[in-house]
Every structure is written in C-alpha cells, then in structure tokens.
PDB file of C-alpha atoms in Angstrom:
ATOM      1  CA  UNK J   1       0.118  -0.135   0.042  1.00  0.00           C
ATOM      2  CA  UNK J   2       1.304   3.381  -1.009  1.00  0.00           C
ATOM      3  CA  UNK J   3       1.171   6.230   1.548  1.00  0.00           C
ATOM      4  CA  UNK J   4       2.802   9.448   2.419  1.00  0.00           C
ATOM      5  CA  UNK J   5       4.610  10.657   5.619  1.00  0.00           C
ATOM      6  CA  UNK J   6       4.812  14.356   5.917  1.00  0.00           C
ATOM      7  CA  UNK J   7       6.938  16.116   8.746  1.00  0.00           C
ATOM      8  CA  UNK J   8       6.766  19.837   8.087  1.00  0.00           C
ATOM      9  CA  UNK J   9       3.445  22.064   8.220  1.00  0.00           C
ATOM     10  CA  UNK J  10       4.610  24.160   4.943  1.00  0.00           C
ATOM     11  CA  UNK J  11       4.654  21.059   2.830  1.00  0.00           C
ATOM     12  CA  UNK J  12       1.677  21.540   0.149  1.00  0.00           C
ATOM     13  CA  UNK J  13      -0.336  18.227  -0.043  1.00  0.00           C
ATOM     14  CA  UNK J  14      -3.610  17.164  -1.665  1.00  0.00           C
ATOM     15  CA  UNK J  15      -6.041  16.098   1.007  1.00  0.00           C
ATOM     16  CA  UNK J  16      -9.085  14.045   0.497  1.00  0.00           C
ATOM     17  CA  UNK J  17     -12.396  15.944   0.745  1.00  0.00           C
ATOM     18  CA  UNK J  18     -13.288  13.579   3.669  1.00  0.00           C
ATOM     19  CA  UNK J  19     -10.417  15.095   5.833  1.00  0.00           C
ATOM     20  CA  UNK J  20     -10.232  18.527   4.650  1.00  0.00           C
ATOM     21  CA  UNK J  21     -12.245  20.006   7.326  1.00  0.00           C
ATOM     22  CA  UNK J  22     -10.329  18.224  10.062  1.00  0.00           C
ATOM     23  CA  UNK J  23      -7.082  18.925   8.370  1.00  0.00           C
ATOM     24  CA  UNK J  24      -7.794  22.638   8.267  1.00  0.00           C
ATOM     25  CA  UNK J  25      -8.726  22.748  11.942  1.00  0.00           C
ATOM     26  CA  UNK J  26      -5.578  20.682  12.820  1.00  0.00           C
ATOM     27  CA  UNK J  27      -3.364  23.001  11.085  1.00  0.00           C
ATOM     28  CA  UNK J  28      -4.983  26.108  12.872  1.00  0.00           C
ATOM     29  CA  UNK J  29      -4.289  24.404  16.170  1.00  0.00           C
ATOM     30  CA  UNK J  30      -0.472  23.723  15.493  1.00  0.00           C
ATOM     31  CA  UNK J  31       0.634  27.184  16.824  1.00  0.00           C
ATOM     32  CA  UNK J  32      -1.820  27.226  19.966  1.00  0.00           C
ATOM     33  CA  UNK J  33      -2.053  23.786  21.220  1.00  0.00           C
ATOM     34  CA  UNK J  34       0.357  23.094  24.062  1.00  0.00           C
ATOM     35  CA  UNK J  35      -1.373  20.373  25.824  1.00  0.00           C
ATOM     36  CA  UNK J  36      -2.350  16.730  24.830  1.00  0.00           C
ATOM     37  CA  UNK J  37      -5.342  16.539  22.680  1.00  0.00           C
ATOM     38  CA  UNK J  38      -6.945  13.448  20.871  1.00  0.00           C
ATOM     39  CA  UNK J  39      -9.788  14.041  18.392  1.00  0.00           C
ATOM     40  CA  UNK J  40     -11.115  10.618  16.621  1.00  0.00           C
ATOM     41  CA  UNK J  41     -12.909  10.578  13.430  1.00  0.00           C
ATOM     42  CA  UNK J  42     -14.123   7.829  11.214  1.00  0.00           C
ATOM     43  CA  UNK J  43     -11.042   6.454   9.448  1.00  0.00           C
ATOM     44  CA  UNK J  44      -8.547   9.086  11.050  1.00  0.00           C
ATOM     45  CA  UNK J  45      -7.311  10.761  14.379  1.00  0.00           C
ATOM     46  CA  UNK J  46      -5.276  13.785  15.024  1.00  0.00           C
ATOM     47  CA  UNK J  47      -4.214  15.905  17.924  1.00  0.00           C
ATOM     48  CA  UNK J  48      -1.154  17.001  20.117  1.00  0.00           C
ATOM     49  CA  UNK J  49       1.049  14.977  22.468  1.00  0.00           C
ATOM     50  CA  UNK J  50       3.557  15.734  25.119  1.00  0.00           C
ATOM     51  CA  UNK J  51       6.872  14.486  23.730  1.00  0.00           C
ATOM     52  CA  UNK J  52       9.575  15.188  26.306  1.00  0.00           C
ATOM     53  CA  UNK J  53       9.338  14.975  30.094  1.00  0.00           C
ATOM     54  CA  UNK J  54      10.747  17.930  31.862  1.00  0.00           C
ATOM     55  CA  UNK J  55      11.685  17.726  35.631  1.00  0.00           C
ATOM     56  CA  UNK J  56      11.040  21.403  36.208  1.00  0.00           C
ATOM     57  CA  UNK J  57       7.444  22.308  36.045  1.00  0.00           C
ATOM     58  CA  UNK J  58       8.125  25.690  34.775  1.00  0.00           C
ATOM     59  CA  UNK J  59      10.148  24.605  31.811  1.00  0.00           C
ATOM     60  CA  UNK J  60       8.050  24.291  28.720  1.00  0.00           C
ATOM     61  CA  UNK J  61       7.374  20.700  27.416  1.00  0.00           C
ATOM     62  CA  UNK J  62       7.833  19.800  23.926  1.00  0.00           C
ATOM     63  CA  UNK J  63       4.597  19.184  22.088  1.00  0.00           C
ATOM     64  CA  UNK J  64       4.361  17.082  18.907  1.00  0.00           C
ATOM     65  CA  UNK J  65       1.364  17.214  16.534  1.00  0.00           C
ATOM     66  CA  UNK J  66       0.111  14.251  14.512  1.00  0.00           C
ATOM     67  CA  UNK J  67      -2.670  13.401  11.958  1.00  0.00           C
ATOM     68  CA  UNK J  68      -3.076   9.881  11.089  1.00  0.00           C
ATOM     69  CA  UNK J  69      -5.207   8.426   8.099  1.00  0.00           C
ATOM     70  CA  UNK J  70      -5.346   5.292   6.060  1.00  0.00           C
ATOM     71  CA  UNK J  71      -2.948   6.535   3.352  1.00  0.00           C
ATOM     72  CA  UNK J  72      -1.028   9.453   4.999  1.00  0.00           C
ATOM     73  CA  UNK J  73       0.784  10.431   8.113  1.00  0.00           C
ATOM     74  CA  UNK J  74       1.538  13.801   9.644  1.00  0.00           C
ATOM     75  CA  UNK J  75       3.987  14.249  12.376  1.00  0.00           C
ATOM     76  CA  UNK J  76       5.241  17.694  13.230  1.00  0.00           C
ATOM     77  CA  UNK J  77       7.544  18.339  16.245  1.00  0.00           C
ATOM     78  CA  UNK J  78       8.482  14.684  16.627  1.00  0.00           C
ATOM     79  CA  UNK J  79      12.277  14.018  16.992  1.00  0.00           C
ATOM     80  CA  UNK J  80      13.904  13.479  13.567  1.00  0.00           C
ATOM     81  CA  UNK J  81      15.957  10.567  14.950  1.00  0.00           C
ATOM     82  CA  UNK J  82      12.877   8.545  15.960  1.00  0.00           C
ATOM     83  CA  UNK J  83      11.284   9.506  12.601  1.00  0.00           C
ATOM     84  CA  UNK J  84      14.206   8.139  10.621  1.00  0.00           C
ATOM     85  CA  UNK J  85      14.304   5.066  12.634  1.00  0.00           C
ATOM     86  CA  UNK J  86      10.836   4.373  12.020  1.00  0.00           C
ATOM     87  CA  UNK J  87      10.884   5.203   8.376  1.00  0.00           C
ATOM     88  CA  UNK J  88      13.764   2.885   7.736  1.00  0.00           C
ATOM     89  CA  UNK J  89      11.488  -0.088   8.670  1.00  0.00           C
ATOM     90  CA  UNK J  90       9.206   0.764   5.707  1.00  0.00           C
ATOM     91  CA  UNK J  91       5.759  -0.291   7.089  1.00  0.00           C
ATOM     92  CA  UNK J  92       2.959  -0.964   4.627  1.00  0.00           C
ATOM     93  CA  UNK J  93       0.508   1.453   6.466  1.00  0.00           C
ATOM     94  CA  UNK J  94       0.821   4.769   8.175  1.00  0.00           C
ATOM     95  CA  UNK J  95      -0.982   3.238  11.216  1.00  0.00           C
ATOM     96  CA  UNK J  96       1.900   0.934  11.801  1.00  0.00           C
ATOM     97  CA  UNK J  97       4.436   3.769  11.498  1.00  0.00           C
ATOM     98  CA  UNK J  98       2.558   5.906  13.869  1.00  0.00           C
ATOM     99  CA  UNK J  99       2.432   3.268  16.581  1.00  0.00           C
ATOM    100  CA  UNK J 100       5.947   2.313  15.936  1.00  0.00           C
ATOM    101  CA  UNK J 101       6.792   5.791  16.618  1.00  0.00           C
ATOM    102  CA  UNK J 102       5.002   5.737  20.025  1.00  0.00           C
ATOM    103  CA  UNK J 103       6.890   2.514  20.833  1.00  0.00           C
ATOM    104  CA  UNK J 104      10.184   4.168  20.111  1.00  0.00           C
ATOM    105  CA  UNK J 105       9.094   7.205  22.341  1.00  0.00           C
ATOM    106  CA  UNK J 106       8.233   4.793  25.288  1.00  0.00           C
ATOM    107  CA  UNK J 107      11.553   3.142  25.048  1.00  0.00           C
ATOM    108  CA  UNK J 108      13.089   6.489  25.696  1.00  0.00           C
ATOM    109  CA  UNK J 109      10.976   7.164  28.573  1.00  0.00           C
ATOM    110  CA  UNK J 110      12.171   4.118  30.233  1.00  0.00           C
ATOM    111  CA  UNK J 111      15.650   5.679  30.805  1.00  0.00           C
ATOM    112  CA  UNK J 112      13.992   8.600  32.532  1.00  0.00           C
ATOM    113  CA  UNK J 113      11.873   6.587  34.799  1.00  0.00           C
ATOM    114  CA  UNK J 114      15.110   4.288  35.634  1.00  0.00           C
ATOM    115  CA  UNK J 115      16.869   7.507  36.864  1.00  0.00           C
ATOM    116  CA  UNK J 116      13.792   8.405  38.945  1.00  0.00           C
ATOM    117  CA  UNK J 117      13.859   4.842  40.415  1.00  0.00           C
ATOM    118  CA  UNK J 118      17.407   5.432  41.474  1.00  0.00           C
ATOM    119  CA  UNK J 119      16.653   8.704  43.288  1.00  0.00           C
ATOM    120  CA  UNK J 120      13.674   6.903  44.950  1.00  0.00           C
ATOM    121  CA  UNK J 121      15.872   4.167  46.305  1.00  0.00           C
ATOM    122  CA  UNK J 122      18.218   6.572  47.805  1.00  0.00           C
ATOM    123  CA  UNK J 123      15.285   8.333  49.439  1.00  0.00           C
ATOM    124  CA  UNK J 124      14.143   5.110  50.974  1.00  0.00           C
ATOM    125  CA  UNK J 125      17.449   4.304  52.268  1.00  0.00           C
ATOM    126  CA  UNK J 126      17.631   7.669  53.918  1.00  0.00           C
ATOM    127  CA  UNK J 127      14.414   6.938  55.846  1.00  0.00           C
ATOM    128  CA  UNK J 128      15.953   3.774  57.464  1.00  0.00           C
ATOM    129  CA  UNK J 129      18.216   6.279  59.422  1.00  0.00           C
ATOM    130  CA  UNK J 130      17.825   9.698  60.889  1.00  0.00           C
ATOM    131  CA  UNK J 131      15.453  11.641  58.598  1.00  0.00           C
ATOM    132  CA  UNK J 132      16.902  15.105  57.891  1.00  0.00           C
ATOM    133  CA  UNK J 133      14.503  18.277  58.170  1.00  0.00           C
ATOM    134  CA  UNK J 134      14.797  18.890  54.443  1.00  0.00           C
ATOM    135  CA  UNK J 135      13.659  15.176  53.699  1.00  0.00           C
ATOM    136  CA  UNK J 136       9.940  16.183  53.474  1.00  0.00           C
ATOM    137  CA  UNK J 137      10.689  18.631  50.699  1.00  0.00           C
ATOM    138  CA  UNK J 138      12.631  15.754  48.741  1.00  0.00           C
ATOM    139  CA  UNK J 139       9.465  13.483  49.217  1.00  0.00           C
ATOM    140  CA  UNK J 140       7.105  16.079  47.924  1.00  0.00           C
ATOM    141  CA  UNK J 141       9.466  16.626  44.873  1.00  0.00           C
ATOM    142  CA  UNK J 142       9.346  12.991  44.225  1.00  0.00           C
ATOM    143  CA  UNK J 143       5.699  12.832  44.420  1.00  0.00           C
ATOM    144  CA  UNK J 144       5.093  15.793  42.202  1.00  0.00           C
ATOM    145  CA  UNK J 145       7.541  14.279  39.646  1.00  0.00           C
ATOM    146  CA  UNK J 146       5.833  10.841  39.608  1.00  0.00           C
ATOM    147  CA  UNK J 147       2.594  12.563  39.061  1.00  0.00           C
ATOM    148  CA  UNK J 148       3.953  14.469  36.092  1.00  0.00           C
ATOM    149  CA  UNK J 149       5.391  11.316  34.785  1.00  0.00           C
ATOM    150  CA  UNK J 150       1.757   9.687  34.881  1.00  0.00           C
ATOM    151  CA  UNK J 151       0.321  12.774  33.197  1.00  0.00           C
ATOM    152  CA  UNK J 152       2.888  12.339  30.402  1.00  0.00           C
ATOM    153  CA  UNK J 153       2.346   8.637  29.814  1.00  0.00           C
ATOM    154  CA  UNK J 154      -1.382   8.037  30.222  1.00  0.00           C
ATOM    155  CA  UNK J 155      -2.182  10.019  27.079  1.00  0.00           C
ATOM    156  CA  UNK J 156      -0.298   7.358  25.131  1.00  0.00           C
ATOM    157  CA  UNK J 157      -2.566   4.646  26.596  1.00  0.00           C
ATOM    158  CA  UNK J 158      -5.529   6.747  25.425  1.00  0.00           C
ATOM    159  CA  UNK J 159      -3.977   6.962  21.858  1.00  0.00           C
ATOM    160  CA  UNK J 160      -3.967   3.057  21.754  1.00  0.00           C
ATOM    161  CA  UNK J 161      -7.709   3.028  22.703  1.00  0.00           C
ATOM    162  CA  UNK J 162      -8.348   5.949  20.074  1.00  0.00           C
ATOM    163  CA  UNK J 163      -6.704   3.997  17.260  1.00  0.00           C
ATOM    164  CA  UNK J 164      -9.290   1.181  17.709  1.00  0.00           C
ATOM    165  CA  UNK J 165     -12.229   3.622  17.708  1.00  0.00           C
ATOM    166  CA  UNK J 166     -10.750   5.569  14.507  1.00  0.00           C
ATOM    167  CA  UNK J 167      -9.986   2.368  12.565  1.00  0.00           C
ATOM    168  CA  UNK J 168     -13.049  -0.142  13.481  1.00  0.00           C
ATOM    169  CA  UNK J 169     -12.608  -2.203  10.495  1.00  0.00           C
ATOM    170  CA  UNK J 170      -8.935  -2.974  11.322  1.00  0.00           C
ATOM    171  CA  UNK J 171      -7.573  -5.626  13.770  1.00  0.00           C
ATOM    172  CA  UNK J 172      -4.814  -3.364  15.318  1.00  0.00           C
ATOM    173  CA  UNK J 173      -3.964  -6.181  17.629  1.00  0.00           C
ATOM    174  CA  UNK J 174      -2.566  -8.018  14.653  1.00  0.00           C
ATOM    175  CA  UNK J 175      -0.078  -5.114  13.930  1.00  0.00           C
ATOM    176  CA  UNK J 176       3.217  -5.819  15.478  1.00  0.00           C
ATOM    177  CA  UNK J 177       3.998  -2.076  16.276  1.00  0.00           C
ATOM    178  CA  UNK J 178       0.562  -1.599  17.974  1.00  0.00           C
ATOM    179  CA  UNK J 179       1.188  -4.560  20.188  1.00  0.00           C
ATOM    180  CA  UNK J 180       4.792  -3.358  20.972  1.00  0.00           C
ATOM    181  CA  UNK J 181       3.440   0.011  21.908  1.00  0.00           C
ATOM    182  CA  UNK J 182       0.733  -1.499  23.954  1.00  0.00           C
ATOM    183  CA  UNK J 183       3.163  -3.670  25.959  1.00  0.00           C
ATOM    184  CA  UNK J 184       5.586  -0.802  26.497  1.00  0.00           C
ATOM    185  CA  UNK J 185       2.907   1.594  27.607  1.00  0.00           C
ATOM    186  CA  UNK J 186       1.467  -0.896  30.088  1.00  0.00           C
ATOM    187  CA  UNK J 187       4.838  -1.790  31.358  1.00  0.00           C
ATOM    188  CA  UNK J 188       5.770   1.804  31.955  1.00  0.00           C
ATOM    189  CA  UNK J 189       2.465   2.658  33.574  1.00  0.00           C
ATOM    190  CA  UNK J 190       2.868  -0.149  35.800  1.00  0.00           C
ATOM    191  CA  UNK J 191       6.146   0.805  37.141  1.00  0.00           C
ATOM    192  CA  UNK J 192       4.738   4.559  37.531  1.00  0.00           C
ATOM    193  CA  UNK J 193       1.914   3.124  39.609  1.00  0.00           C
ATOM    194  CA  UNK J 194       4.214   1.153  41.671  1.00  0.00           C
ATOM    195  CA  UNK J 195       6.386   4.255  42.369  1.00  0.00           C
ATOM    196  CA  UNK J 196       3.339   6.241  43.095  1.00  0.00           C
ATOM    197  CA  UNK J 197       2.444   3.843  45.843  1.00  0.00           C
ATOM    198  CA  UNK J 198       6.087   3.886  47.192  1.00  0.00           C
ATOM    199  CA  UNK J 199       6.145   7.666  47.345  1.00  0.00           C
ATOM    200  CA  UNK J 200       2.516   7.807  49.005  1.00  0.00           C
ATOM    201  CA  UNK J 201       3.897   5.250  51.627  1.00  0.00           C
ATOM    202  CA  UNK J 202       6.981   7.417  52.196  1.00  0.00           C
ATOM    203  CA  UNK J 203       4.732  10.554  52.597  1.00  0.00           C
ATOM    204  CA  UNK J 204       2.752   8.776  55.134  1.00  0.00           C
ATOM    205  CA  UNK J 205       5.530   7.342  56.944  1.00  0.00           C
ATOM    206  CA  UNK J 206       7.317  10.843  57.086  1.00  0.00           C
ATOM    207  CA  UNK J 207       4.235  12.534  58.265  1.00  0.00           C
ATOM    208  CA  UNK J 208       3.795   9.743  60.945  1.00  0.00           C
ATOM    209  CA  UNK J 209       7.392  10.283  62.152  1.00  0.00           C
ATOM    210  CA  UNK J 210       6.801  14.137  62.125  1.00  0.00           C
ATOM    211  CA  UNK J 211       3.668  13.858  64.187  1.00  0.00           C
ATOM    212  CA  UNK J 212       5.399  11.344  66.607  1.00  0.00           C
ATOM    213  CA  UNK J 213       8.371  13.790  67.270  1.00  0.00           C
ATOM    214  CA  UNK J 214       5.896  16.513  67.707  1.00  0.00           C
ATOM    215  CA  UNK J 215       4.036  14.668  70.223  1.00  0.00           C
ATOM    216  CA  UNK J 216       7.219  13.645  72.001  1.00  0.00           C
ATOM    217  CA  UNK J 217       8.171  17.219  72.240  1.00  0.00           C
ATOM    218  CA  UNK J 218       4.762  18.264  73.564  1.00  0.00           C
ATOM    219  CA  UNK J 219       4.962  15.538  76.288  1.00  0.00           C
ATOM    220  CA  UNK J 220       8.474  16.572  77.338  1.00  0.00           C
ATOM    221  CA  UNK J 221       7.318  20.072  77.723  1.00  0.00           C
ATOM    222  CA  UNK J 222       4.011  18.870  79.604  1.00  0.00           C
ATOM    223  CA  UNK J 223       6.128  16.624  81.991  1.00  0.00           C
ATOM    224  CA  UNK J 224       8.559  19.512  82.552  1.00  0.00           C
ATOM    225  CA  UNK J 225       5.701  21.853  83.440  1.00  0.00           C
ATOM    226  CA  UNK J 226       4.321  19.302  85.826  1.00  0.00           C
ATOM    227  CA  UNK J 227       7.637  18.803  87.752  1.00  0.00           C
ATOM    228  CA  UNK J 228       8.148  22.553  88.145  1.00  0.00           C
ATOM    229  CA  UNK J 229       4.486  23.271  89.280  1.00  0.00           C
ATOM    230  CA  UNK J 230       5.642  23.065  92.965  1.00  0.00           C
ATOM    231  CA  UNK J 231       8.453  25.607  92.517  1.00  0.00           C
ATOM    232  CA  UNK J 232       6.022  28.066  90.667  1.00  0.00           C
ATOM    233  CA  UNK J 233       3.313  27.319  93.233  1.00  0.00           C
ATOM    234  CA  UNK J 234       5.240  27.713  96.442  1.00  0.00           C
ATOM    235  CA  UNK J 235       7.254  30.683  95.018  1.00  0.00           C
ATOM    236  CA  UNK J 236       4.109  32.355  94.052  1.00  0.00           C
ATOM    237  CA  UNK J 237       2.751  31.874  97.682  1.00  0.00           C
ATOM    238  CA  UNK J 238       5.820  32.955  99.501  1.00  0.00           C
ATOM    239  CA  UNK J 239       6.398  35.783  97.145  1.00  0.00           C
ATOM    240  CA  UNK J 240       3.317  37.508  97.988  1.00  0.00           C
ATOM    241  CA  UNK J 241       3.641  40.807 100.069  1.00  0.00           C
ATOM    242  CA  UNK J 242       1.600  40.265 103.100  1.00  0.00           C
ATOM    243  CA  UNK J 243       2.875  41.640 106.281  1.00  0.00           C
ATOM    244  CA  UNK J 244       2.079  38.590 108.400  1.00  0.00           C
ATOM    245  CA  UNK J 245       3.868  35.355 106.886  1.00  0.00           C
ATOM    246  CA  UNK J 246       4.945  33.082 109.892  1.00  0.00           C
ATOM    247  CA  UNK J 247       7.116  31.072 107.716  1.00  0.00           C
ATOM    248  CA  UNK J 248       9.558  33.999 107.235  1.00  0.00           C
ATOM    249  CA  UNK J 249      10.293  34.018 111.094  1.00  0.00           C
ATOM    250  CA  UNK J 250      10.932  30.380 111.398  1.00  0.00           C
ATOM    251  CA  UNK J 251      14.478  29.296 112.141  1.00  0.00           C
ATOM    252  CA  UNK J 252      14.233  26.452 109.472  1.00  0.00           C
ATOM    253  CA  UNK J 253      11.820  28.241 107.092  1.00  0.00           C
ATOM    254  CA  UNK J 254      14.163  28.134 104.319  1.00  0.00           C
ATOM    255  CA  UNK J 255      14.839  24.396 104.726  1.00  0.00           C
ATOM    256  CA  UNK J 256      11.247  23.847 105.066  1.00  0.00           C
ATOM    257  CA  UNK J 257      10.515  25.701 101.821  1.00  0.00           C
ATOM    258  CA  UNK J 258      13.022  23.472  99.874  1.00  0.00           C
ATOM    259  CA  UNK J 259      11.595  20.282 101.646  1.00  0.00           C
ATOM    260  CA  UNK J 260       8.179  21.278 100.330  1.00  0.00           C
ATOM    261  CA  UNK J 261       9.090  21.889  96.897  1.00  0.00           C
ATOM    262  CA  UNK J 262      11.330  18.783  96.494  1.00  0.00           C
ATOM    263  CA  UNK J 263       8.626  16.671  98.219  1.00  0.00           C
ATOM    264  CA  UNK J 264       5.790  17.667  95.842  1.00  0.00           C
ATOM    265  CA  UNK J 265       8.192  17.306  92.940  1.00  0.00           C
ATOM    266  CA  UNK J 266       9.105  13.758  93.901  1.00  0.00           C
ATOM    267  CA  UNK J 267       5.220  12.889  94.640  1.00  0.00           C
ATOM    268  CA  UNK J 268       4.341  14.170  91.110  1.00  0.00           C
ATOM    269  CA  UNK J 269       7.221  12.347  89.438  1.00  0.00           C
ATOM    270  CA  UNK J 270       6.402   9.139  91.096  1.00  0.00           C
ATOM    271  CA  UNK J 271       2.735   9.565  90.181  1.00  0.00           C
ATOM    272  CA  UNK J 272       3.612  10.281  86.448  1.00  0.00           C
ATOM    273  CA  UNK J 273       5.760   7.171  86.458  1.00  0.00           C
ATOM    274  CA  UNK J 274       3.148   4.813  87.959  1.00  0.00           C
ATOM    275  CA  UNK J 275       0.765   6.298  85.418  1.00  0.00           C
ATOM    276  CA  UNK J 276       3.461   5.229  82.639  1.00  0.00           C
ATOM    277  CA  UNK J 277       3.313   8.877  81.358  1.00  0.00           C
ATOM    278  CA  UNK J 278       7.220   9.248  81.450  1.00  0.00           C
ATOM    279  CA  UNK J 279       8.813   7.330  78.574  1.00  0.00           C
ATOM    280  CA  UNK J 280       8.149   6.542  75.059  1.00  0.00           C
ATOM    281  CA  UNK J 281       4.847   7.313  73.453  1.00  0.00           C
ATOM    282  CA  UNK J 282       4.556   3.941  71.948  1.00  0.00           C
ATOM    283  CA  UNK J 283       4.775   2.361  75.483  1.00  0.00           C
ATOM    284  CA  UNK J 284       1.299   1.801  76.833  1.00  0.00           C
ATOM    285  CA  UNK J 285       0.367   1.225  80.435  1.00  0.00           C
ATOM    286  CA  UNK J 286      -0.786  -2.397  79.735  1.00  0.00           C
ATOM    287  CA  UNK J 287       2.502  -3.267  77.804  1.00  0.00           C
ATOM    288  CA  UNK J 288       4.416  -6.113  79.335  1.00  0.00           C
ATOM    289  CA  UNK J 289       8.189  -6.230  79.650  1.00  0.00           C
ATOM    290  CA  UNK J 290       9.658  -8.264  76.828  1.00  0.00           C
ATOM    291  CA  UNK J 291      12.090 -10.252  78.977  1.00  0.00           C
ATOM    292  CA  UNK J 292       9.204 -11.080  81.227  1.00  0.00           C
ATOM    293  CA  UNK J 293       7.225 -12.255  78.499  1.00  0.00           C
ATOM    294  CA  UNK J 294       9.900 -14.371  77.180  1.00  0.00           C
ATOM    295  CA  UNK J 295      10.696 -16.021  80.509  1.00  0.00           C
ATOM    296  CA  UNK J 296       6.833 -16.676  81.115  1.00  0.00           C
ATOM    297  CA  UNK J 297       6.629 -18.378  77.688  1.00  0.00           C
ATOM    298  CA  UNK J 298       9.695 -20.602  78.377  1.00  0.00           C
ATOM    299  CA  UNK J 299       8.087 -21.478  81.747  1.00  0.00           C
ATOM    300  CA  UNK J 300       4.950 -22.624  80.065  1.00  0.00           C
ATOM    301  CA  UNK J 301       6.855 -24.638  77.475  1.00  0.00           C
ATOM    302  CA  UNK J 302       8.778 -26.285  80.240  1.00  0.00           C
ATOM    303  CA  UNK J 303       5.659 -27.234  82.153  1.00  0.00           C
ATOM    304  CA  UNK J 304       3.806 -28.498  79.295  1.00  0.00           C
ATOM    305  CA  UNK J 305       7.002 -30.710  78.496  1.00  0.00           C
ATOM    306  CA  UNK J 306       7.056 -32.048  82.105  1.00  0.00           C
ATOM    307  CA  UNK J 307       3.316 -33.128  81.755  1.00  0.00           C
TER     308      UNK J 307
END
C-alpha cells in the first residue's frame, strides 16, 4: 500500500475531501495547542501529544502534533531521529508507522523512569536512618515528579484506545507495532503506579514520624511543666507581700520551703511514672516487659514438656 509521511507544516499536499475540514482545523491548532489533545474521526485521528518529560514544572514541554489517516501520516515536532528509525523499517501502512513511533518514544521514557527509580531508592534508604529536616521537601518533589510522569504517559494509553475507535474495521492487535506500543505503555504505567504507591507510603511514614516527634516534644514540655509546678506554686505563695507570713520568721523556714518543693516534685514524678506517662509514646500502660514475657513463655513450655 502506498502512503505518504509528512513532517513539515509548510509542505503542500492534496487532502481528500473527507479529511479537509479536520485537516484545516488541525493546522489552525498547530501554533496554539500546547497540551495533549486527541480527536477521533471515522478513519482518522489527530491531535497533540507531550513528547519530552521535563523535571522542572516551569520549563515548557515539547509538544508534537500528529494526523493519522489510512494513506497518510503527519508528524510535526517529533524528533527526527525517531522518525528516521521508523521510516527505515518501511511499514506498509501509516498506522503501523505511527504506533512504532510511539513505541520508540516509550523506549526513550524508560531511561528517564530508571533515573527516577534510583533517586527514589536513595530516598528510601535515607528513611531507614535519621530523617533530615529537608527530607519532606525531597519526598514532595518525588511525588510531584511521579505525578507528572503519569500525566505524560497516560495519553499514550488513550492513543492506543483511540486507534481502535478510529479504525474499527482494522484488527490493530494483529499489527506488531501496535502490540509493541501497548506492551511498553502498560509496562511503563505499571512501574509508575508502583512508584506512586511507594512515594505515598513514604509520605505517610514521614508524616507519622513528624507527628510522633511533635507529640514527644509536647509530652516533654508537659512533664517539665508538671515537675516545676511545685516551685512555681510555692514561689508564688511565698512571694506575696503580706505583712504577716509566719514562715519568714521560722528558724528553718528556708529548709522547710525546699523540703516542700522537693517533696511535692518527687510525689508528682512518682505519680507520673506509675501512670506510665514518662517514657516513650509507644509504651502503653498495659505493655508487658519483653524479657518477662519471654521468661513466662519458656516456663509454660517447660511445664507442658514435664506433663
């Protein structure tokens, strides 16, 4: 089957009347479309597609434009290297060439997702030790990046489904380039979904650690406040400017004051310890000592063996 492949918008071509309106609209969108767009018609499809993934959100992404019919293929903005590789394979139909182009692009994306995986593994190792203060910013950066990866690759899956809609009378699954593009898109999206779950788990863990540390700080401040309450209370009482304060004339008034302060402080400390409010937040009042539990288990095993 003879078909034509065009890669420049200025190339003058004869367009079948069936595609003329769609082709005119597509040409008008070439200079304005900067997002993914897929439009499906009977026997053709066209639109725009994000080609390059940028790590920085503010950097403009490269957008390619395509128009696929039964006997022609337009690709504007696609890398010349990929187009030359596909053209060298001399496919019989433009549909096969287009999906081979998508498959080549997916192969290129695998290198980018591998780099992301390396940085994700480094971040996961850091979580096994002491988490630095700037670690949350790194996690949020990884989460934002994997979401942009998903936004970049998902339209390729939509293009696979759009092809079946546009060319209903063709068995696209029998075309090798279509199957290859399908497998690569699904494999890449599977990896992206896995990394998304990893980043979400890291975010939850980091938030839990942050909350735990905050609770530990609040608990320490609360215990400190409770232990210093006797000093504050008695200091407030004996610091009042009453004319008649018998304690001031006692021979051992100063010693008595310290004894009262230390005594109440010890009482409060003992009470907090019995309530198990001094120690780790993860240690509950009903928690049993590990060594005692092991000893009891051994005793039970020994008694059963004796019987």
